[in-house]
PDB file of C-alpha atoms in Angstrom:
ATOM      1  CA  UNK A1065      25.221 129.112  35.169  1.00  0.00           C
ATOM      2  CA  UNK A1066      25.683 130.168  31.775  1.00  0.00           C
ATOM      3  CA  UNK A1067      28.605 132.404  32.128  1.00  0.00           C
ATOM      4  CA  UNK A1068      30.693 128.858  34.118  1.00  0.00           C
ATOM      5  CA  UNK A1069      29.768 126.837  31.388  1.00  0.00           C
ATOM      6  CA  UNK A1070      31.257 129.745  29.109  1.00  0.00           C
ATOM      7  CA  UNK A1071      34.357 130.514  31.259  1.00  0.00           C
ATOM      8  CA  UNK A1072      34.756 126.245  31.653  1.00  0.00           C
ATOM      9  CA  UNK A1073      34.656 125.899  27.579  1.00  0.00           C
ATOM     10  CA  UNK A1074      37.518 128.843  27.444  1.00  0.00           C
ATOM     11  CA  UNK A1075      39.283 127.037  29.599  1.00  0.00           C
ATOM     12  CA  UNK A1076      39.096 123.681  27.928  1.00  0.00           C
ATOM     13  CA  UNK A1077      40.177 124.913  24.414  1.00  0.00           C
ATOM     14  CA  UNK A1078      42.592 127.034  26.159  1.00  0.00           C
ATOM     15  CA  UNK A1079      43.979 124.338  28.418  1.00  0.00           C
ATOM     16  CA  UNK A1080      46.358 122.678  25.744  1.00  0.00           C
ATOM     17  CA  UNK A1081      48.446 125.355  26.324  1.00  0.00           C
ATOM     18  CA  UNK A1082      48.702 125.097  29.735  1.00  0.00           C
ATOM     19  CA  UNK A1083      49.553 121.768  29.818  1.00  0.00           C
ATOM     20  CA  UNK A1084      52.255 121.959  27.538  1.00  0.00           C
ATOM     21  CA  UNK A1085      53.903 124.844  29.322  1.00  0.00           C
ATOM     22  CA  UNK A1086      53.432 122.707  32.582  1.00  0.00           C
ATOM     23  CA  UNK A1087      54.816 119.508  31.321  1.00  0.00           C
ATOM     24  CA  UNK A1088      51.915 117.962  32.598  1.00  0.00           C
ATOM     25  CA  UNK A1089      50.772 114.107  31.665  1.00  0.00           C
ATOM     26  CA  UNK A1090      47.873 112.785  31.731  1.00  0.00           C
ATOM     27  CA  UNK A1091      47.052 109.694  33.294  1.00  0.00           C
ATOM     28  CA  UNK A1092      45.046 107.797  31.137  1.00  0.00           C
ATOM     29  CA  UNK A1093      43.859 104.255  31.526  1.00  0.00           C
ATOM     30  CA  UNK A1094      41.889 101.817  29.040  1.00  0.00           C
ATOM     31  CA  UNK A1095      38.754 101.693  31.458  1.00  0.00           C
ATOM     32  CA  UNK A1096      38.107 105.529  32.024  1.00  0.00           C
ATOM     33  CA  UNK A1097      36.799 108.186  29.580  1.00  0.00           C
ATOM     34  CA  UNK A1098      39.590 110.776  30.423  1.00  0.00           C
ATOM     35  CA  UNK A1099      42.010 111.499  32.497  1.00  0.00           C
ATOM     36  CA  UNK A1100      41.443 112.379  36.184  1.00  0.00           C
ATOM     37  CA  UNK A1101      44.826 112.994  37.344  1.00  0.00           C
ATOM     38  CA  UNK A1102      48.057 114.360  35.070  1.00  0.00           C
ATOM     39  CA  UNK A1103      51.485 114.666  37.060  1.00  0.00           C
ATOM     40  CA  UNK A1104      54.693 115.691  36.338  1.00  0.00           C
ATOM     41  CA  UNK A1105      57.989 114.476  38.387  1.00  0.00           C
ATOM     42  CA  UNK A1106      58.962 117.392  40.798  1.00  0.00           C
ATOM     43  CA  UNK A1107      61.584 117.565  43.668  1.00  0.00           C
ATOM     44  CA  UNK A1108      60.061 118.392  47.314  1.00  0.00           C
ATOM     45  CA  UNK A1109      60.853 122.093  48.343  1.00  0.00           C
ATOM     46  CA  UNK A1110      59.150 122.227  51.462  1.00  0.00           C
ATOM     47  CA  UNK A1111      60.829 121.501  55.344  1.00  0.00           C
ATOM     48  CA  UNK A1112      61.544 117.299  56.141  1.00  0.00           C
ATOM     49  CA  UNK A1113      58.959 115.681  57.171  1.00  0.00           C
ATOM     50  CA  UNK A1114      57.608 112.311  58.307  1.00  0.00           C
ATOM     51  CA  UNK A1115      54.497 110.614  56.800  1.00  0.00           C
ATOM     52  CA  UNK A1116      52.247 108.009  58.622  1.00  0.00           C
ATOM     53  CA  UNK A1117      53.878 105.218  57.328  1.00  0.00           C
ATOM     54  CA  UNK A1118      57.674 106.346  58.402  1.00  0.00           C
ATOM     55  CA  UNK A1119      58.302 107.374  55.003  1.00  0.00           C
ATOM     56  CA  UNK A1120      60.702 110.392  55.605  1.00  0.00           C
ATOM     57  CA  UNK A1121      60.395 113.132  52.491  1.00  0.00           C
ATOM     58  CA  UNK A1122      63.404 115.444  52.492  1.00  0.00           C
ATOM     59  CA  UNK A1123      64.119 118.759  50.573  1.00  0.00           C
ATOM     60  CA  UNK A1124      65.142 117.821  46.757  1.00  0.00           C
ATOM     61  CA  UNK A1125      63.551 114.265  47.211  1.00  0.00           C
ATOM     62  CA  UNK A1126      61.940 113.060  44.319  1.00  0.00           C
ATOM     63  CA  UNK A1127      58.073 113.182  44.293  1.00  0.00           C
ATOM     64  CA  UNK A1128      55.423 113.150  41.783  1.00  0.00           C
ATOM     65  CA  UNK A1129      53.248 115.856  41.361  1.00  0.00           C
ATOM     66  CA  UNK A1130      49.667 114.930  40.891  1.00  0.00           C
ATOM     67  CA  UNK A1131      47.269 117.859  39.559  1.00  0.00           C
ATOM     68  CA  UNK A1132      43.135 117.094  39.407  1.00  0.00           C
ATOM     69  CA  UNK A1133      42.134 117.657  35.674  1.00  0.00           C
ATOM     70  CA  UNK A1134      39.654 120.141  37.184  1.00  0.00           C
ATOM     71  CA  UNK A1135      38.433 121.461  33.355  1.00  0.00           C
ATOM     72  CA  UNK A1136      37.534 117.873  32.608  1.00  0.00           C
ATOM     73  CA  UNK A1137      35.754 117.078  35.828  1.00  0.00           C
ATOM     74  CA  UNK A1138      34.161 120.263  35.988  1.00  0.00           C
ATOM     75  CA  UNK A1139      33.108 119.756  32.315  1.00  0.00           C
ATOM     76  CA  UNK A1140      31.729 116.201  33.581  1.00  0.00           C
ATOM     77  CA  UNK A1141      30.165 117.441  36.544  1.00  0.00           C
ATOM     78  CA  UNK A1142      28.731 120.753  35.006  1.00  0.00           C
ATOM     79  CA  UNK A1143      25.104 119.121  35.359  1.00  0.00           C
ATOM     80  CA  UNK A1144      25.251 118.103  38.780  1.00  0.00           C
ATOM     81  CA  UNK A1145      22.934 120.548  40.641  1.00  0.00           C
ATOM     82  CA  UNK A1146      24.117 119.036  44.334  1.00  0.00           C
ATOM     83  CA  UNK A1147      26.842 119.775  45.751  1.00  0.00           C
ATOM     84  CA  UNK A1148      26.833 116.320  48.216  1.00  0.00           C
ATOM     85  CA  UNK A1149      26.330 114.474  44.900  1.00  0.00           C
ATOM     86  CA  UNK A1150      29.113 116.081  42.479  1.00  0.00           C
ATOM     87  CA  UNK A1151      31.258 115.677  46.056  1.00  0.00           C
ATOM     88  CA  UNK A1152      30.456 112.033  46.002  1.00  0.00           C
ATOM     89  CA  UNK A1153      30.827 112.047  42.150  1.00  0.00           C
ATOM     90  CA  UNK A1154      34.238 113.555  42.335  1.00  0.00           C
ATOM     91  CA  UNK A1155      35.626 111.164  45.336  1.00  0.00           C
ATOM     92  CA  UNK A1156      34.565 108.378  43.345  1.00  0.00           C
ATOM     93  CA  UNK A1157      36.518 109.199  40.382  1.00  0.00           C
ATOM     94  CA  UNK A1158      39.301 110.018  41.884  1.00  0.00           C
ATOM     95  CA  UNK A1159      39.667 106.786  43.998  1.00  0.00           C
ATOM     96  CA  UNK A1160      39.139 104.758  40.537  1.00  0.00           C
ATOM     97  CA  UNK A1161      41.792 106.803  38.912  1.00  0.00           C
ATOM     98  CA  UNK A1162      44.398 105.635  42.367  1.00  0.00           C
ATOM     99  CA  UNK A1163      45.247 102.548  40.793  1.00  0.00           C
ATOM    100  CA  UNK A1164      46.193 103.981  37.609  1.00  0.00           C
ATOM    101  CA  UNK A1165      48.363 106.245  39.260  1.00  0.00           C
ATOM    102  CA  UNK A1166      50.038 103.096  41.233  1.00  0.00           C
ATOM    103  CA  UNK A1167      50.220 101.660  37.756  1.00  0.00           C
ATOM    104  CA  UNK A1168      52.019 104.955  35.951  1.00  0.00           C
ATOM    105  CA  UNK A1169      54.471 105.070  39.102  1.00  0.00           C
ATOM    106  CA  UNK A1170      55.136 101.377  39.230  1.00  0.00           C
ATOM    107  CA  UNK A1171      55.710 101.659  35.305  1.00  0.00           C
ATOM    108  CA  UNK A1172      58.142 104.838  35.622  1.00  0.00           C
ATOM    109  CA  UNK A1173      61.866 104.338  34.702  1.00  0.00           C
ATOM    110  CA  UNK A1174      62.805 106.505  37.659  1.00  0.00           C
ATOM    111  CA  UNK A1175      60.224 104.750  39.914  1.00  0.00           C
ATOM    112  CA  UNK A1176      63.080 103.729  42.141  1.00  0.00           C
ATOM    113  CA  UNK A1177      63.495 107.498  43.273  1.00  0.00           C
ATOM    114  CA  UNK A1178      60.108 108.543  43.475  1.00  0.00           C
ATOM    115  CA  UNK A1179      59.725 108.708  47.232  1.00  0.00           C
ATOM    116  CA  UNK A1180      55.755 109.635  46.992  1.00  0.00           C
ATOM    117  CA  UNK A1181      52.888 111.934  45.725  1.00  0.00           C
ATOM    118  CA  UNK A1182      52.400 115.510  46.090  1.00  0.00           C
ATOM    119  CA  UNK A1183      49.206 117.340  45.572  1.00  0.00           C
ATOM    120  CA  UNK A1184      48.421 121.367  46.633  1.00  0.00           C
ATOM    121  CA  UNK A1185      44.512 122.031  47.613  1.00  0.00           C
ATOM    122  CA  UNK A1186      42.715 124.289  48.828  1.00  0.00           C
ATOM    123  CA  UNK A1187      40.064 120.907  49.540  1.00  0.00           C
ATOM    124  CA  UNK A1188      39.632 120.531  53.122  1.00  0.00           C
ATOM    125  CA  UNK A1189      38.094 116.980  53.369  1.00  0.00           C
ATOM    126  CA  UNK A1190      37.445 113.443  52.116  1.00  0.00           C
ATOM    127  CA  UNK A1191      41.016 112.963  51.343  1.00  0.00           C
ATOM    128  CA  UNK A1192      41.840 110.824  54.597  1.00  0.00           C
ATOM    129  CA  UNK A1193      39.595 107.747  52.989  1.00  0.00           C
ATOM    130  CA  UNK A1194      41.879 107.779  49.963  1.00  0.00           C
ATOM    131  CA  UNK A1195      44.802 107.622  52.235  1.00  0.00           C
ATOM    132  CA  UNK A1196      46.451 111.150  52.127  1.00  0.00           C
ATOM    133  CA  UNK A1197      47.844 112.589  54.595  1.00  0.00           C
ATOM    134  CA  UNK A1198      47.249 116.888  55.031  1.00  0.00           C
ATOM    135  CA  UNK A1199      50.856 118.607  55.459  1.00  0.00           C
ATOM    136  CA  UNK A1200      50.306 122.702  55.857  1.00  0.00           C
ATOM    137  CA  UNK A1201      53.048 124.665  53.754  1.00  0.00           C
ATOM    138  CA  UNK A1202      55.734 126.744  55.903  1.00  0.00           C
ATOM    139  CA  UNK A1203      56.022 129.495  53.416  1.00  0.00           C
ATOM    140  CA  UNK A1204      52.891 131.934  54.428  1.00  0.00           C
ATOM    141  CA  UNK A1205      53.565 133.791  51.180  1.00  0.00           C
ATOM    142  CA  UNK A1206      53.844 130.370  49.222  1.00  0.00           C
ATOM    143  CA  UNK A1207      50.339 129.352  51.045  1.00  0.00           C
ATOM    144  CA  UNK A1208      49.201 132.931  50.083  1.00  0.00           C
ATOM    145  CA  UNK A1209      50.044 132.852  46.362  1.00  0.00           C
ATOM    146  CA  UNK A1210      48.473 129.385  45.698  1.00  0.00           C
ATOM    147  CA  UNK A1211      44.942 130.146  47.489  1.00  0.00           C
ATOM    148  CA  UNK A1212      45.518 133.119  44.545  1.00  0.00           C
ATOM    149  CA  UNK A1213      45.575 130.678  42.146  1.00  0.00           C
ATOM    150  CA  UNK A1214      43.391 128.373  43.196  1.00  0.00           C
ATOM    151  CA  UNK A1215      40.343 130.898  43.693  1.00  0.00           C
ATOM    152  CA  UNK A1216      39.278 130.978  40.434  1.00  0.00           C
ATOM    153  CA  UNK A1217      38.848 126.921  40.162  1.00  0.00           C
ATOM    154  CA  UNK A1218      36.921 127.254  43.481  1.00  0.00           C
ATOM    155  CA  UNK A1219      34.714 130.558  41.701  1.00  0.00           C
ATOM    156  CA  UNK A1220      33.966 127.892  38.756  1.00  0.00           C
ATOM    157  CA  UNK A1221      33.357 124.538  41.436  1.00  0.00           C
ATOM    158  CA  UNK A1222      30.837 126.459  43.127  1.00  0.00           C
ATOM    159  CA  UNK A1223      27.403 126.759  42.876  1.00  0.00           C
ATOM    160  CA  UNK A1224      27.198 129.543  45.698  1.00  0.00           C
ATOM    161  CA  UNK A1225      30.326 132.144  46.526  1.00  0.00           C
ATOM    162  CA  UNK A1226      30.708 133.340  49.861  1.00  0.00           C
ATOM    163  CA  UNK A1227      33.356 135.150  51.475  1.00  0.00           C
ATOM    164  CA  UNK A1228      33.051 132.954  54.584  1.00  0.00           C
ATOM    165  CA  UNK A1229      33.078 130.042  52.379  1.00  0.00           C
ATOM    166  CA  UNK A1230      36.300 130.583  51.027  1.00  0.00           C
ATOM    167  CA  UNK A1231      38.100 131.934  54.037  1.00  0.00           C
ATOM    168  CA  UNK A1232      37.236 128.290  55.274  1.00  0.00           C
ATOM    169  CA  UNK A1233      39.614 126.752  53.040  1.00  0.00           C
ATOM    170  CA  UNK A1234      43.266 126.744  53.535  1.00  0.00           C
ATOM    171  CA  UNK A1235      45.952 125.965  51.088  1.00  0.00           C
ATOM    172  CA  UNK A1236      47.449 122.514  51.949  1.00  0.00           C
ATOM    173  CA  UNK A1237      49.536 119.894  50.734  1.00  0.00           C
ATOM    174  CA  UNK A1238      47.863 116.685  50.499  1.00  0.00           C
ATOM    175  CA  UNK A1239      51.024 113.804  50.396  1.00  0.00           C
ATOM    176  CA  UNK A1240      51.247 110.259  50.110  1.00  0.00           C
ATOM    177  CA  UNK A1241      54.193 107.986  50.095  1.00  0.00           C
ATOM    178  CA  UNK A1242      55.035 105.780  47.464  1.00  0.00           C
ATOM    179  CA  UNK A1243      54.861 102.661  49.558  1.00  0.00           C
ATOM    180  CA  UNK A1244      51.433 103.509  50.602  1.00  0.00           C
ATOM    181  CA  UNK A1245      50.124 103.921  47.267  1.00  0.00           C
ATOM    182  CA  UNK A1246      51.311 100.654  45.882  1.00  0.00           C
ATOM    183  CA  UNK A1247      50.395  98.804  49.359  1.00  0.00           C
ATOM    184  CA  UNK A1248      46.254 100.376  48.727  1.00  0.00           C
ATOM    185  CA  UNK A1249      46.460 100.489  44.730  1.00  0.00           C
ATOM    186  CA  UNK A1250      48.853  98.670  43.460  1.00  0.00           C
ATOM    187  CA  UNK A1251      48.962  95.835  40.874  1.00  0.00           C
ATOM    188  CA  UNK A1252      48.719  93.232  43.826  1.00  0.00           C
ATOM    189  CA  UNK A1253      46.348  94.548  45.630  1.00  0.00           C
ATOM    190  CA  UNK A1254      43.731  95.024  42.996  1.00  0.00           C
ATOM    191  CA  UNK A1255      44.068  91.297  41.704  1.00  0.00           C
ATOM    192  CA  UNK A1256      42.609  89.806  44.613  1.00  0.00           C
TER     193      UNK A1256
END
């Protein structure tokens, strides 16, 4: 416990500089603490493909990449002795945070081109209530090299590490068209 609460305060004073090589915002709003999500426009790489909702994303479409601020959560969450709890915590705070994100992208001078949201996981549940959809990369290597990347985030998330554990969760894309987001969070919908 004390050596994640001493890698998660390296990694918050060292996390400026991450964000500034990533061009990553955060997404702040008025009512909230700190940021949950921070995005950065992106164009799609992966193969066509066609959400729920008919939206179809192409290659070099316009999305907007949405990252978790895992340092801050983690940082809030660091007390949380159960994992059901900090799960519930976590879902909770990110569904709060949706509307702000409807908000940024209904806000965005190139909101006209933004033809969704794009996040890359390796979480392998509660994101169908929130209204993602899961979309498995084609690129094994690509799938390979971001489970890499993600493994330490899952080393400091964890109470327990198992091999089994981990070898449970996949690297996925969790997407979300634009339409979708503004139909559930949008200015509109949260007025009534």
């Amino acid at each position: 416990m004390v050596i994640r609460r001493l890698f998660i305060h390296i990694w918050h004073i060292l996390d400026p500089v991450y964000s500034s090589f990533t061009r990553l915002q955060p997404i702040i709003a008025k009512t909230e603490k700190g940021a949950t999500f921070r995005v950065r426009l992106t164009k799609y790489r992966g193969k066509d493909i066609v959400l729920s909702d008919g939206t179809k994303v192409c290659k070099n479409d316009m999305m907007l990449k949405i990252h978790l601020y895992n340092v801050k959560i983690m940082r809030d969450c660091m007390y949380i002795k159960n994992e059901l709890t900090k799960g519930r915590a976590i879902f909770k705070r990110v569904k709060n945070a949706m509307p702000h994100l409807a908000e940024y992208i209904q806000n965005h001078p190139q909101e006209a081109k933004i033809k969704g949201i794009v996040g890359i996981t390796m979480i392998n549940k509660g994101f169908l209530p929130l209204g993602f959809e899961c979309v498995y990369p084609t690129s094994k290597f690509y799938a390979i090299y971001k489970k890499a990347t993600h493994i330490p985030i899952f080393l400091l998330s964890n109470a327990s590490f198992s091999r089994g554990k981990l070898n449970k969760h996949q690297t996925v894309y969790l997407m979300m068209s634009k339409d979708k987001l503004l139909h559930f969070y949008g200015r509109a919908n949260n007025n009534t």
